[in-house]
């Protein structure tokens, strides 16, 4: 039987989590956002309200729909408040031990039919689910940055994901206005398996050819039709997120192209993470 989803929980309200919460609100779901501190959750609500206000100003959202969406967002610092959710989408820190602790807490808090989805890009969904008494309730829902704008969501079937859980997550992806694709729990799923080594190649090309980030970006935008150049994209994703995902892929697949380029590792060590720290390949 198809599972009905009315209330969506989002755990971790950073760039990805707040984008996912925005999507759930815009699609009409009651939405509960959880952060470790309520101040961080309030900052996420301000970001969501800002982007929704921009839509009103640009005439793509009615003021009443804006007000309704913002009013449907509840914030909490307590996992127990997610008890009434039909699905909880986790977008917390990419660390298996952190996710295991969180998923155990979630399983103890929610009802037995609640789906637990992870937005992980670098970890195995099967490994995350292994901490639970009921790993069949877990699947991946991998959104792309910025989540409100990127049309794709990868729906990931882990080793023990139940069929109705997978299909409910797939249907939810469509209701959130995305194009969902069916993936298995392989390293990098589909897009990052291709995109991460490709971005690594781009960074190595910088060093091999001596071209500037500006020229490389212009090359890929105007010669290959990319919506933004690879250096601008890495600054958007963040050197920390990219290097971590790159290391995870390299660890599993052992192809030299998967390993993070030395230049990106140096940027990470220097705190030049991109937009989030004000400096990466470009300054912001
Ligand atoms: N959240 C919500 N709304 C946002 C937003 C965000 N983070 N960023 C921008 N917006 C809204 C803004 O209101 C903005 O309008 P204003 O500037 O007038 O306020 C509106 O969206 C349009 O923004 P842009 O003008 O910046 O949009 P654009 O048409 O230039 O497109 C883009 C931007 C969608 C990012 C486009 O450049 C693009 O597709 N880039 C490629 C991104 C990409 O490849 N992402 C994947 C990264 S890899 C990944 O995510 C996987 C992983 O696991 C790490």
PDB file of N, CA and C and ligand atoms in Angstrom, residues 22 50-51 54 58 121 142-146 148-150 192 195 227-228 233 236-237 241, ligand 1:
ATOM      1  N   UNK A  22      12.748  24.102   2.573  1.00  0.00           N
ATOM      2  CA  UNK A  22      12.052  25.081   1.707  1.00  0.00           C
ATOM      3  C   UNK A  22      11.201  24.356   0.660  1.00  0.00           C
ATOM      4  N   UNK A  50      13.809  34.496   3.321  1.00  0.00           N
ATOM      5  CA  UNK A  50      14.441  35.421   2.372  1.00  0.00           C
ATOM      6  C   UNK A  50      14.231  34.944   0.929  1.00  0.00           C
ATOM      7  N   UNK A  51      14.501  33.653   0.679  1.00  0.00           N
ATOM      8  CA  UNK A  51      14.371  33.160  -0.701  1.00  0.00           C
ATOM      9  C   UNK A  51      12.905  33.158  -1.151  1.00  0.00           C
ATOM     10  N   UNK A  54      12.025  36.689  -2.057  1.00  0.00           N
ATOM     11  CA  UNK A  54      12.536  37.030  -3.400  1.00  0.00           C
ATOM     12  C   UNK A  54      11.571  36.522  -4.473  1.00  0.00           C
ATOM     13  N   UNK A  58       9.629  38.703  -7.219  1.00  0.00           N
ATOM     14  CA  UNK A  58       9.783  38.451  -8.663  1.00  0.00           C
ATOM     15  C   UNK A  58       8.486  37.954  -9.313  1.00  0.00           C
ATOM     16  N   UNK A 121      25.905  12.238   0.467  1.00  0.00           N
ATOM     17  CA  UNK A 121      26.447  12.119  -0.886  1.00  0.00           C
ATOM     18  C   UNK A 121      27.671  11.222  -0.882  1.00  0.00           C
ATOM     19  N   UNK A 142      19.093  12.008  -2.270  1.00  0.00           N
ATOM     20  CA  UNK A 142      20.255  12.881  -2.449  1.00  0.00           C
ATOM     21  C   UNK A 142      19.917  14.059  -3.359  1.00  0.00           C
ATOM     22  N   UNK A 143      19.854  15.234  -2.729  1.00  0.00           N
ATOM     23  CA  UNK A 143      19.547  16.473  -3.453  1.00  0.00           C
ATOM     24  C   UNK A 143      20.853  17.143  -3.876  1.00  0.00           C
ATOM     25  N   UNK A 144      20.728  18.108  -4.777  1.00  0.00           N
ATOM     26  CA  UNK A 144      21.914  18.791  -5.312  1.00  0.00           C
ATOM     27  C   UNK A 144      21.873  20.264  -4.937  1.00  0.00           C
ATOM     28  N   UNK A 145      23.021  20.822  -4.786  1.00  0.00           N
ATOM     29  CA  UNK A 145      23.201  22.166  -4.262  1.00  0.00           C
ATOM     30  C   UNK A 145      23.158  23.209  -5.397  1.00  0.00           C
ATOM     31  N   UNK A 146      22.327  24.223  -5.313  1.00  0.00           N
ATOM     32  CA  UNK A 146      21.337  24.556  -4.282  1.00  0.00           C
ATOM     33  C   UNK A 146      20.032  23.757  -4.472  1.00  0.00           C
ATOM     34  N   UNK A 148      16.857  24.037  -3.718  1.00  0.00           N
ATOM     35  CA  UNK A 148      15.609  24.567  -4.297  1.00  0.00           C
ATOM     36  C   UNK A 148      15.683  24.776  -5.804  1.00  0.00           C
ATOM     37  N   UNK A 149      16.897  24.887  -6.347  1.00  0.00           N
ATOM     38  CA  UNK A 149      17.031  25.214  -7.775  1.00  0.00           C
ATOM     39  C   UNK A 149      17.388  24.013  -8.645  1.00  0.00           C
ATOM     40  N   UNK A 150      18.110  23.044  -8.107  1.00  0.00           N
ATOM     41  CA  UNK A 150      18.575  21.923  -8.935  1.00  0.00           C
ATOM     42  C   UNK A 150      17.451  20.894  -9.070  1.00  0.00           C
ATOM     43  N   UNK A 192      27.563  12.022  -8.697  1.00  0.00           N
ATOM     44  CA  UNK A 192      28.887  12.280  -8.120  1.00  0.00           C
ATOM     45  C   UNK A 192      29.941  11.295  -8.621  1.00  0.00           C
ATOM     46  N   UNK A 195      30.686  13.333 -11.635  1.00  0.00           N
ATOM     47  CA  UNK A 195      31.027  14.748 -11.446  1.00  0.00           C
ATOM     48  C   UNK A 195      32.293  14.952 -10.607  1.00  0.00           C
ATOM     49  N   UNK A 227      26.359  25.345 -16.854  1.00  0.00           N
ATOM     50  CA  UNK A 227      25.674  26.549 -16.355  1.00  0.00           C
ATOM     51  C   UNK A 227      26.610  27.448 -15.549  1.00  0.00           C
ATOM     52  N   UNK A 228      27.590  26.865 -14.900  1.00  0.00           N
ATOM     53  CA  UNK A 228      28.628  27.655 -14.233  1.00  0.00           C
ATOM     54  C   UNK A 228      29.942  26.892 -14.387  1.00  0.00           C
ATOM     55  N   UNK A 233      31.716  26.363  -9.410  1.00  0.00           N
ATOM     56  CA  UNK A 233      30.913  25.279  -8.833  1.00  0.00           C
ATOM     57  C   UNK A 233      31.573  24.722  -7.575  1.00  0.00           C
ATOM     58  N   UNK A 236      30.926  26.930  -4.810  1.00  0.00           N
ATOM     59  CA  UNK A 236      29.538  26.800  -4.330  1.00  0.00           C
ATOM     60  C   UNK A 236      29.404  25.566  -3.434  1.00  0.00           C
ATOM     61  N   UNK A 237      29.946  24.440  -3.883  1.00  0.00           N
ATOM     62  CA  UNK A 237      29.835  23.188  -3.117  1.00  0.00           C
ATOM     63  C   UNK A 237      30.662  23.277  -1.830  1.00  0.00           C
ATOM     64  N   UNK A 241      33.391  19.939   1.515  1.00  0.00           N
ATOM     65  CA  UNK A 241      32.427  18.913   1.070  1.00  0.00           C
ATOM     66  C   UNK A 241      33.020  18.125  -0.097  1.00  0.00           C
TER      67      UNK A 241
HETATM   68  N1  LIG B   1      18.430  28.468  -2.027  1.00  0.00           N
HETATM   69  C1  LIG B   1      17.254  28.937  -2.413  1.00  0.00           C
HETATM   70  N2  LIG B   1      17.092  29.838  -3.400  1.00  0.00           N
HETATM   71  C2  LIG B   1      18.194  30.289  -3.992  1.00  0.00           C
HETATM   72  C3  LIG B   1      19.466  29.833  -3.641  1.00  0.00           C
HETATM   73  C4  LIG B   1      19.568  28.895  -2.614  1.00  0.00           C
HETATM   74  N3  LIG B   1      20.731  28.399  -2.202  1.00  0.00           N
HETATM   75  N4  LIG B   1      20.364  30.459  -4.410  1.00  0.00           N
HETATM   76  C5  LIG B   1      19.678  31.285  -5.209  1.00  0.00           C
HETATM   77  N5  LIG B   1      18.360  31.171  -4.964  1.00  0.00           N
HETATM   78  C6  LIG B   1      17.268  31.893  -5.596  1.00  0.00           C
HETATM   79  C7  LIG B   1      17.533  33.358  -5.436  1.00  0.00           C
HETATM   80  O1  LIG B   1      16.406  34.020  -4.930  1.00  0.00           O
HETATM   81  C8  LIG B   1      17.860  33.794  -6.833  1.00  0.00           C
HETATM   82  O2  LIG B   1      17.276  34.988  -7.243  1.00  0.00           O
HETATM   83  P1  LIG B   1      17.842  36.424  -6.769  1.00  0.00           P
HETATM   84  O3  LIG B   1      19.337  36.401  -6.940  1.00  0.00           O
HETATM   85  O4  LIG B   1      17.138  37.364  -7.692  1.00  0.00           O
HETATM   86  O5  LIG B   1      17.429  36.568  -5.356  1.00  0.00           O
HETATM   87  C9  LIG B   1      17.235  32.733  -7.723  1.00  0.00           C
HETATM   88  O6  LIG B   1      17.233  31.535  -6.962  1.00  0.00           O
HETATM   89  C10 LIG B   1      18.019  32.530  -8.978  1.00  0.00           C
HETATM   90  O7  LIG B   1      19.373  32.436  -8.605  1.00  0.00           O
HETATM   91  P2  LIG B   1      20.500  32.626  -9.641  1.00  0.00           P
HETATM   92  O8  LIG B   1      20.289  33.869 -10.437  1.00  0.00           O
HETATM   93  O9  LIG B   1      21.823  32.425  -8.963  1.00  0.00           O
HETATM   94  O10 LIG B   1      20.166  31.389 -10.583  1.00  0.00           O
HETATM   95  P3  LIG B   1      20.826  30.985 -11.913  1.00  0.00           P
HETATM   96  O11 LIG B   1      19.801  30.987 -12.949  1.00  0.00           O
HETATM   97  O12 LIG B   1      22.088  31.767 -12.127  1.00  0.00           O
HETATM   98  O13 LIG B   1      21.198  29.472 -11.595  1.00  0.00           O
HETATM   99  C11 LIG B   1      22.313  27.684 -10.546  1.00  0.00           C
HETATM  100  C12 LIG B   1      22.011  29.183 -10.491  1.00  0.00           C
HETATM  101  C13 LIG B   1      21.018  26.871 -10.483  1.00  0.00           C
HETATM  102  C14 LIG B   1      23.152  27.407  -9.296  1.00  0.00           C
HETATM  103  C15 LIG B   1      23.055  27.355 -11.865  1.00  0.00           C
HETATM  104  O14 LIG B   1      24.179  28.163 -11.997  1.00  0.00           O
HETATM  105  C16 LIG B   1      23.481  25.906 -11.923  1.00  0.00           C
HETATM  106  O15 LIG B   1      22.734  25.039 -12.306  1.00  0.00           O
HETATM  107  N6  LIG B   1      24.748  25.640 -11.510  1.00  0.00           N
HETATM  108  C17 LIG B   1      25.259  24.289 -11.404  1.00  0.00           C
HETATM  109  C18 LIG B   1      25.045  23.823  -9.999  1.00  0.00           C
HETATM  110  C19 LIG B   1      25.431  22.394  -9.813  1.00  0.00           C
HETATM  111  O16 LIG B   1      25.988  21.745 -10.660  1.00  0.00           O
HETATM  112  N7  LIG B   1      25.113  21.883  -8.622  1.00  0.00           N
HETATM  113  C20 LIG B   1      25.464  20.552  -8.245  1.00  0.00           C
HETATM  114  C21 LIG B   1      26.597  20.627  -7.292  1.00  0.00           C
HETATM  115  S1  LIG B   1      27.182  19.010  -6.882  1.00  0.00           S
HETATM  116  C22 LIG B   1      26.216  18.523  -5.630  1.00  0.00           C
HETATM  117  O17 LIG B   1      25.419  19.226  -5.070  1.00  0.00           O
HETATM  118  C23 LIG B   1      26.413  17.117  -5.237  1.00  0.00           C
HETATM  119  C24 LIG B   1      27.036  16.898  -3.942  1.00  0.00           C
HETATM  120  O18 LIG B   1      26.748  15.882  -3.369  1.00  0.00           O
HETATM  121  C25 LIG B   1      28.088  17.800  -3.385  1.00  0.00           C
END
